Coordinates of C-alpha atoms in Angstrom, one line a residue:
M14 CA 14.3 -17.0 5.0
R15 CA 14.2 -14.2 2.4
H16 CA 12.7 -14.2 -1.1
V17 CA 12.1 -11.5 -4.0
E18 CA 9.2 -12.3 -6.3
Q19 CA 8.5 -10.0 -9.3
V20 CA 4.7 -9.6 -9.6
M21 CA 2.2 -6.8 -9.9
G22 CA 4.9 -4.9 -11.9
T23 CA 7.1 -4.5 -8.9
A24 CA 9.7 -6.4 -6.8
V25 CA 8.0 -7.9 -3.7
S26 CA 10.4 -8.7 -0.8
I27 CA 9.4 -11.6 1.7
E28 CA 11.1 -12.2 4.9
L29 CA 10.2 -15.0 7.3
A30 CA 11.8 -15.0 10.7
D31 CA 10.3 -17.7 12.4
D32 CA 12.5 -20.5 13.7
R33 CA 10.8 -23.3 11.4
P34 CA 12.0 -26.1 9.1
A35 CA 13.2 -24.6 5.8
G36 CA 10.6 -26.7 3.9
E37 CA 7.8 -25.2 5.9
L38 CA 9.2 -21.5 5.3
R39 CA 9.2 -22.2 1.6
A40 CA 5.8 -23.6 1.5
L41 CA 4.8 -20.4 3.2
I42 CA 6.6 -18.3 0.7
D43 CA 5.2 -20.2 -2.1
D44 CA 1.8 -19.6 -0.8
V45 CA 2.2 -15.8 -0.7
C46 CA 3.7 -15.8 -4.1
G47 CA 0.9 -17.8 -5.4
W48 CA -1.8 -15.4 -3.8
L49 CA 0.0 -12.4 -5.2
H50 CA -0.1 -13.8 -8.9
E51 CA -3.6 -14.6 -8.5
V52 CA -4.5 -11.1 -7.3
D53 CA -2.3 -9.7 -10.5
A54 CA -4.3 -12.2 -12.9
R55 CA -7.4 -10.8 -11.7
F56 CA -7.1 -7.2 -11.0
S57 CA -4.4 -6.2 -13.5
T58 CA -5.6 -3.3 -15.9
Y59 CA -3.0 -4.6 -18.3
K60 CA -4.1 -7.9 -18.8
E61 CA -6.9 -8.6 -21.3
D62 CA -8.4 -11.5 -19.5
S63 CA -8.4 -10.1 -16.0
E64 CA -11.7 -9.4 -14.4
V65 CA -11.0 -5.6 -14.2
S66 CA -10.5 -5.7 -18.0
R67 CA -13.5 -7.4 -18.3
M68 CA -15.6 -5.2 -16.1
R69 CA -14.2 -2.2 -18.0
R70 CA -15.6 -3.7 -21.3
G71 CA -19.0 -4.5 -19.8
E72 CA -18.6 -8.3 -19.9
L73 CA -18.8 -8.4 -15.8
T74 CA -21.0 -6.6 -13.5
A75 CA -20.5 -6.2 -9.7
E76 CA -23.0 -9.0 -9.2
S77 CA -21.3 -11.6 -11.4
C78 CA -17.6 -10.8 -10.4
S79 CA -15.5 -12.8 -7.7
D80 CA -16.1 -12.0 -4.1
D81 CA -12.7 -10.7 -4.1
L82 CA -13.3 -7.9 -6.8
R83 CA -16.8 -7.2 -5.1
Q84 CA -15.0 -6.7 -1.7
V85 CA -12.6 -4.3 -3.5
L86 CA -15.4 -2.3 -5.3
V87 CA -17.0 -1.9 -1.9
A88 CA -13.8 -0.9 -0.3
C89 CA -13.0 1.7 -2.9
A90 CA -16.5 3.1 -2.6
D91 CA -16.0 3.5 1.0
L92 CA -12.6 5.2 0.7
W93 CA -14.1 7.5 -1.9
R94 CA -16.7 8.7 0.5
D95 CA -14.2 8.9 3.3
T96 CA -11.5 10.9 1.4
D97 CA -14.4 13.1 0.0
G98 CA -13.7 12.1 -3.4
Y99 CA -9.7 12.3 -3.5
F100 CA -9.3 8.6 -3.5
D101 CA -11.4 7.5 -6.6
A102 CA -10.9 4.3 -8.5
Y103 CA -12.5 5.7 -11.5
A104 CA -10.3 9.2 -11.7
G105 CA -8.8 8.1 -14.9
G106 CA -12.3 7.2 -16.6
P107 CA -12.5 3.3 -16.4
L108 CA -12.2 1.3 -13.3
D109 CA -8.8 1.1 -12.2
P110 CA -8.6 -0.3 -8.2
S111 CA -4.8 -0.4 -8.4
G112 CA -4.3 2.2 -5.7
Y113 CA -6.1 0.0 -3.3
V114 CA -5.4 -3.4 -4.5
K115 CA -1.6 -3.8 -3.9
G116 CA -1.8 -2.7 -0.1
W117 CA -4.8 -4.9 0.3
S118 CA -3.2 -7.9 -1.4
V119 CA -0.3 -7.6 1.0
E120 CA -2.3 -7.2 4.0
V121 CA -4.0 -10.4 3.0
A122 CA -0.7 -12.1 2.2
S123 CA 0.3 -11.0 6.0
D124 CA -2.9 -12.6 7.2
R125 CA -2.3 -15.8 5.6
L126 CA 1.0 -16.1 7.0
L127 CA -0.2 -15.5 10.5
A128 CA -3.0 -18.1 10.1
A129 CA -0.5 -20.7 9.0
G130 CA 1.7 -20.0 12.0
S131 CA 4.2 -17.2 10.8
A132 CA 4.1 -14.5 13.5
N133 CA 7.4 -12.7 12.5
H134 CA 7.5 -11.9 9.1
Y135 CA 8.2 -8.6 6.7
I136 CA 6.5 -8.0 3.2
N137 CA 7.6 -5.1 1.2
A138 CA 5.8 -4.5 -2.2
G139 CA 7.5 -1.5 -3.8
G140 CA 7.7 0.6 -0.4
D141 CA 4.1 -0.9 0.7
I142 CA 5.3 -2.7 3.8
R143 CA 3.3 -5.0 6.4
M144 CA 5.1 -6.4 9.2
R145 CA 4.5 -8.6 12.3
G146 CA 6.6 -9.8 15.3
S147 CA 10.3 -9.3 15.6
H148 CA 13.2 -8.9 13.1
P149 CA 15.6 -12.1 12.9
D150 CA 18.3 -10.3 15.2
G151 CA 15.6 -9.5 17.7
G152 CA 13.6 -6.3 18.2
P153 CA 11.3 -4.5 15.9
W154 CA 11.5 -4.3 12.1
R155 CA 13.1 -1.1 11.0
V156 CA 11.9 0.8 7.9
G157 CA 13.8 3.7 6.3
I158 CA 11.6 6.4 4.7
R159 CA 13.6 7.9 1.6
H160 CA 14.4 11.6 1.5
P161 CA 12.4 12.8 -1.5
W162 CA 15.3 14.8 -3.1
E163 CA 18.4 12.7 -1.9
A164 CA 18.1 9.0 -2.7
D165 CA 21.0 8.0 -0.6
K166 CA 19.4 9.6 2.5
L167 CA 16.6 9.0 4.7
S168 CA 13.9 11.4 6.1
W169 CA 12.8 9.0 9.0
V170 CA 13.4 5.6 10.2
L171 CA 10.6 3.9 11.9
A172 CA 10.6 0.9 14.4
L173 CA 7.3 -1.4 14.3
T174 CA 6.6 -5.0 15.7
D175 CA 3.1 -5.1 14.2
G176 CA 1.8 -2.6 11.4
A177 CA 1.9 -1.3 7.7
V178 CA 3.9 1.4 6.2
A179 CA 2.9 3.2 2.7
T180 CA 4.6 6.0 1.1
S181 CA 3.1 7.9 -1.8
G182 CA 5.3 10.5 -3.4
T183 CA 6.1 12.3 -6.7
Y184 CA 9.9 11.7 -6.6
E185 CA 10.2 8.4 -8.4
R186 CA 7.0 7.9 -10.7
G187 CA 6.5 11.7 -11.4
D188 CA 2.9 12.9 -11.8
H189 CA 1.0 9.7 -11.2
V190 CA -1.4 11.2 -8.6
F191 CA -4.1 13.8 -9.7
N192 CA -6.3 16.0 -8.1
P193 CA -9.9 15.1 -9.0
R194 CA -11.0 18.7 -8.3
T195 CA -8.7 20.2 -10.9
G196 CA -7.7 17.0 -13.1
Q197 CA -4.1 18.3 -12.7
P198 CA -1.2 16.3 -11.1
A199 CA -1.1 16.8 -7.3
R200 CA 0.8 19.6 -6.1
G201 CA 1.8 20.6 -2.7
L202 CA 3.1 17.4 -1.0
R203 CA 6.5 15.7 -2.3
S204 CA 6.3 12.6 -0.1
V205 CA 3.6 11.3 2.2
T206 CA 4.0 8.5 4.5
V207 CA 1.1 6.8 6.5
V208 CA 1.7 4.2 9.5
G209 CA -1.0 2.2 10.8
P210 CA -2.8 -1.5 11.4
S211 CA -4.1 -1.8 8.0
L212 CA -1.8 -1.6 4.8
A213 CA -5.0 -1.5 2.7
L214 CA -6.0 1.6 4.2
A215 CA -2.5 3.3 4.9
D216 CA -1.7 3.0 1.2
A217 CA -5.1 4.6 0.1
Y218 CA -4.7 7.2 2.7
A219 CA -1.2 8.2 1.5
T220 CA -2.5 8.5 -2.0
A221 CA -5.6 10.6 -1.0
A222 CA -3.4 13.0 1.0
L223 CA -1.0 13.4 -1.8
A224 CA -3.8 14.3 -4.3
M225 CA -5.1 16.8 -1.8
G226 CA -2.1 19.1 -1.6
E227 CA -1.2 20.8 1.6
P228 CA -5.0 20.5 2.9
G229 CA -3.9 16.9 3.2
L230 CA -2.2 17.7 6.3
T231 CA -5.1 18.7 8.2
W232 CA -6.8 15.6 6.9
L233 CA -4.1 13.3 8.1
A234 CA -3.9 14.8 11.3
K235 CA -7.7 13.8 11.8
L236 CA -6.6 9.8 11.1
A237 CA -4.6 9.7 14.2
T238 CA -7.6 9.0 16.4
D239 CA -8.1 5.7 14.2
G240 CA -4.4 4.9 14.7
Y241 CA -2.9 6.2 11.5
D242 CA 0.0 8.5 12.1
S243 CA 2.1 10.4 9.2
A244 CA 5.1 11.9 8.1
V245 CA 5.2 14.5 5.1
V246 CA 7.6 16.5 3.1
T247 CA 6.0 19.4 1.3
D248 CA 7.2 20.4 -2.2
D249 CA 9.2 23.4 -0.5
G250 CA 10.9 21.1 1.7
R251 CA 9.2 21.4 5.1
A252 CA 8.7 18.2 7.3
F253 CA 5.7 17.4 9.3
S254 CA 5.2 14.2 11.5
S255 CA 2.3 13.1 13.8
A256 CA 2.9 13.0 17.5
N257 CA 2.7 9.1 17.7
L258 CA 4.9 8.3 14.6
P259 CA 6.7 5.0 15.6
A260 CA 10.2 6.7 14.8
A261 CA 13.3 4.7 15.9
V262 CA 15.2 6.1 18.7

């Protein structure tokens, strides 16, 4: 069963490949959509009554906010430390955890599906992808990584049965990632894809590496020991990928 939901400012595609009655599959999709809308209501920087907006105005503290927001704040602080400040939920001034929340929310959605008995599924939230199990046709799920200059071509095709894929780049949204050292838009890398066990971390790592520029290549290589592989295209068109990138044969 396939479904597309408009939420968090993007289209979220959900595909369930389990052999279960249609009513059960629909209930699983409804649960995922409900969760994503709950996340949007709580974490949106555009909704005046969201927890993030209320915290920005000083109406909430870390002690009085929800457990989910508290967990996200802790994760963002850990990522700030682990990326030497290149992932910064306060880069623009007020709190904005959006760079972590989308990947995290999809990771949680996948966990909820697995707990409910869906071992074969695929969720794509604007290019942040979490998949488990097998494709409906059998075999792994395949993910195409868009060429950063030619939209109708692919730079890589990946094949996974359990994992996450996140891509951060400047080719679609323009200058939306900034180098916190200079305060200027990120330069040096055109597209960064990170593949690993957690979409929450893969998404944040891709954003941090893009902010670093070319030094991000060395930083990404170190993540391989933790199970996070990468594929990168630089601003001048060079391509790099880690040795264990799950590229389709």
